[in-house]
Tab-separated table of C-alpha atoms in Angstrom:
chain	number	residue	atom	x	y	z
A	46	UNK	CA	137.068	61.992	61.194
A	47	UNK	CA	139.273	60.017	63.526
A	48	UNK	CA	136.300	58.583	65.438
A	49	UNK	CA	134.629	57.678	62.109
A	50	UNK	CA	137.690	55.589	61.058
A	51	UNK	CA	137.850	53.847	64.526
A	52	UNK	CA	134.147	53.068	64.359
A	53	UNK	CA	134.370	51.766	60.791
A	54	UNK	CA	137.387	49.585	61.623
A	55	UNK	CA	135.669	48.219	64.711
A	56	UNK	CA	132.468	47.437	62.787
A	57	UNK	CA	134.426	45.721	60.011
A	58	UNK	CA	136.352	43.672	62.544
A	59	UNK	CA	133.159	42.567	64.359
A	60	UNK	CA	131.342	41.754	61.120
A	61	UNK	CA	133.535	40.777	58.092
A	62	UNK	CA	136.604	39.690	60.159
A	63	UNK	CA	134.641	38.119	63.006
A	64	UNK	CA	136.359	34.747	62.881
A	65	UNK	CA	139.790	36.249	63.669
A	66	UNK	CA	138.259	38.311	66.547
A	67	UNK	CA	136.449	35.294	67.962
A	68	UNK	CA	139.725	33.202	67.823
A	69	UNK	CA	141.337	35.808	70.022
A	70	UNK	CA	138.482	35.940	72.549
A	71	UNK	CA	138.321	32.139	72.689
A	72	UNK	CA	142.059	31.994	73.418
A	73	UNK	CA	141.474	34.277	76.408
A	74	UNK	CA	138.660	32.046	77.697
A	75	UNK	CA	140.800	28.975	77.317
A	76	UNK	CA	143.603	30.566	79.290
A	77	UNK	CA	141.210	31.445	82.177
A	78	UNK	CA	139.683	28.024	82.078
A	79	UNK	CA	143.136	26.441	82.617
A	80	UNK	CA	143.710	28.240	86.010
A	81	UNK	CA	142.963	26.406	89.195
A	82	UNK	CA	140.834	29.357	90.496
A	83	UNK	CA	139.086	32.437	89.034
A	84	UNK	CA	142.175	34.606	89.272
A	85	UNK	CA	145.995	34.459	89.058
A	86	UNK	CA	148.531	36.837	90.657
A	87	UNK	CA	151.377	37.131	88.154
A	88	UNK	CA	151.176	38.706	84.686
A	89	UNK	CA	153.093	35.828	83.082
A	90	UNK	CA	150.332	33.533	84.093
A	91	UNK	CA	148.241	35.428	81.529
A	92	UNK	CA	150.743	36.481	78.873
A	93	UNK	CA	152.617	33.235	78.364
A	94	UNK	CA	149.675	30.903	77.930
A	95	UNK	CA	147.819	33.496	75.942
A	96	UNK	CA	150.724	34.005	73.489
A	97	UNK	CA	151.030	30.245	73.117
A	98	UNK	CA	147.333	29.808	72.421
A	99	UNK	CA	147.217	32.632	69.903
A	100	UNK	CA	150.209	31.232	67.978
A	101	UNK	CA	151.576	32.594	64.678
A	102	UNK	CA	148.407	31.630	62.689
A	103	UNK	CA	145.969	33.638	64.861
A	104	UNK	CA	148.330	36.607	65.146
A	105	UNK	CA	148.693	36.721	61.333
A	106	UNK	CA	144.917	36.342	60.831
A	107	UNK	CA	144.335	39.208	63.234
A	108	UNK	CA	146.803	41.593	61.636
A	109	UNK	CA	145.415	40.646	58.176
A	110	UNK	CA	141.912	41.374	59.529
A	111	UNK	CA	142.989	44.800	60.858
A	112	UNK	CA	144.628	45.650	57.515
A	113	UNK	CA	141.517	44.548	55.631
A	114	UNK	CA	139.380	46.578	57.991
A	115	UNK	CA	141.484	49.693	57.380
A	116	UNK	CA	141.335	49.262	53.660
A	117	UNK	CA	137.496	48.910	53.846
A	118	UNK	CA	137.508	52.231	55.835
A	119	UNK	CA	139.502	53.884	53.031
A	120	UNK	CA	142.761	54.025	54.882
A	121	UNK	CA	146.268	52.951	53.706
A	122	UNK	CA	148.749	51.042	55.852
A	123	UNK	CA	152.374	52.045	56.004
A	124	UNK	CA	154.656	49.052	55.487
A	125	UNK	CA	153.708	45.432	56.207
A	126	UNK	CA	152.653	44.658	59.771
A	127	UNK	CA	154.210	41.396	61.154
A	128	UNK	CA	152.827	39.311	63.970
A	129	UNK	CA	155.524	40.440	66.398
A	130	UNK	CA	156.468	43.551	68.359
A	131	UNK	CA	155.912	46.390	67.830
A	132	UNK	CA	152.932	45.454	65.646
A	133	UNK	CA	151.492	42.761	67.893
A	134	UNK	CA	152.132	42.332	71.651
A	135	UNK	CA	150.457	40.212	74.293
A	136	UNK	CA	149.862	42.213	77.538
A	137	UNK	CA	148.445	41.065	80.875
A	138	UNK	CA	145.088	42.531	79.731
A	139	UNK	CA	145.179	40.906	76.310
A	140	UNK	CA	146.560	41.281	72.818
A	141	UNK	CA	147.330	44.656	71.257
A	142	UNK	CA	147.816	45.374	67.591
A	143	UNK	CA	149.412	48.688	66.261
A	144	UNK	CA	149.328	49.596	62.646
A	145	UNK	CA	150.811	52.844	61.272
A	146	UNK	CA	148.823	54.588	58.518
A	147	UNK	CA	150.397	56.382	55.574
A	148	UNK	CA	149.551	59.732	57.194
A	149	UNK	CA	151.578	58.824	60.273
A	150	UNK	CA	148.661	58.209	62.548
A	151	UNK	CA	148.567	54.932	64.394
A	152	UNK	CA	145.572	52.604	64.778
A	153	UNK	CA	145.545	50.619	68.051
A	154	UNK	CA	143.320	47.563	68.333
A	155	UNK	CA	143.097	46.307	71.915
A	156	UNK	CA	141.417	43.187	73.321
A	157	UNK	CA	140.609	43.684	77.029
A	158	UNK	CA	140.212	40.024	77.874
A	159	UNK	CA	141.473	40.288	81.455
A	160	UNK	CA	140.883	42.777	84.213
A	161	UNK	CA	143.706	43.793	86.573
A	162	UNK	CA	143.134	44.367	90.298
A	163	UNK	CA	146.081	46.190	91.816
A	164	UNK	CA	145.803	45.538	95.585
A	165	UNK	CA	146.190	42.665	96.048
A	166	UNK	CA	147.332	42.066	92.494
A	167	UNK	CA	145.104	39.694	90.593
A	168	UNK	CA	144.131	38.994	87.000
A	169	UNK	CA	140.708	37.687	86.055
A	170	UNK	CA	139.044	36.955	82.799
A	171	UNK	CA	136.445	39.552	81.753
A	172	UNK	CA	134.335	38.579	78.745
A	173	UNK	CA	134.823	36.479	75.655
A	174	UNK	CA	132.179	38.557	73.866
A	175	UNK	CA	133.874	40.326	70.985
A	176	UNK	CA	131.631	43.436	71.421
A	177	UNK	CA	132.742	43.860	75.020
A	178	UNK	CA	136.451	43.185	74.754
A	179	UNK	CA	137.407	44.982	71.413
A	180	UNK	CA	138.494	48.550	71.514
A	181	UNK	CA	139.768	50.407	68.389
A	182	UNK	CA	141.450	53.876	68.643
A	183	UNK	CA	143.167	56.121	66.143
A	184	UNK	CA	146.103	58.078	67.634
A	185	UNK	CA	147.996	60.998	66.292
A	186	UNK	CA	151.759	60.822	65.480
C-alpha cells in the first residue's frame, strides 16, 4: 500500500501539478548556469542561490501541489505545511518536502537536482527533467 501511495503522489505531481515541479527543476538549472564552471566545491554555492531562486511563491506552490497530490491519492495531511523547515528545506542536492499524514506516516518528496562527489568534493547539476529528479517516498513513524 505504501508504494501505491508514493506512486500515485509522484504521478499526480508529474501530471496535474507539473508547473510547480517544473519551476523547481528550472530553478536548479538556473543556479548551475550561473556558475563559472560545471561544478562548485561548497554546499552554500548550491543551497543559497537555489533557496533564493525558489522564493516563497515556488515553495508555497510546491507544498500546495504535494498536499493536492496526497488528497488525490486518498490521503489526509496532518496540520498545515508551511514553506519553511521542517516541511521544506533546501539541501545541497536540491529541495526536500516533508508532510505528515494523519496516520503518522511521513511523505518525503525529494528533488535530486545536484550530484555530490565526495573526493574531491564537488557539486554538479544533474537533470532538469522532472521524471529524473523527482523521488517520492512514504516513511513510517
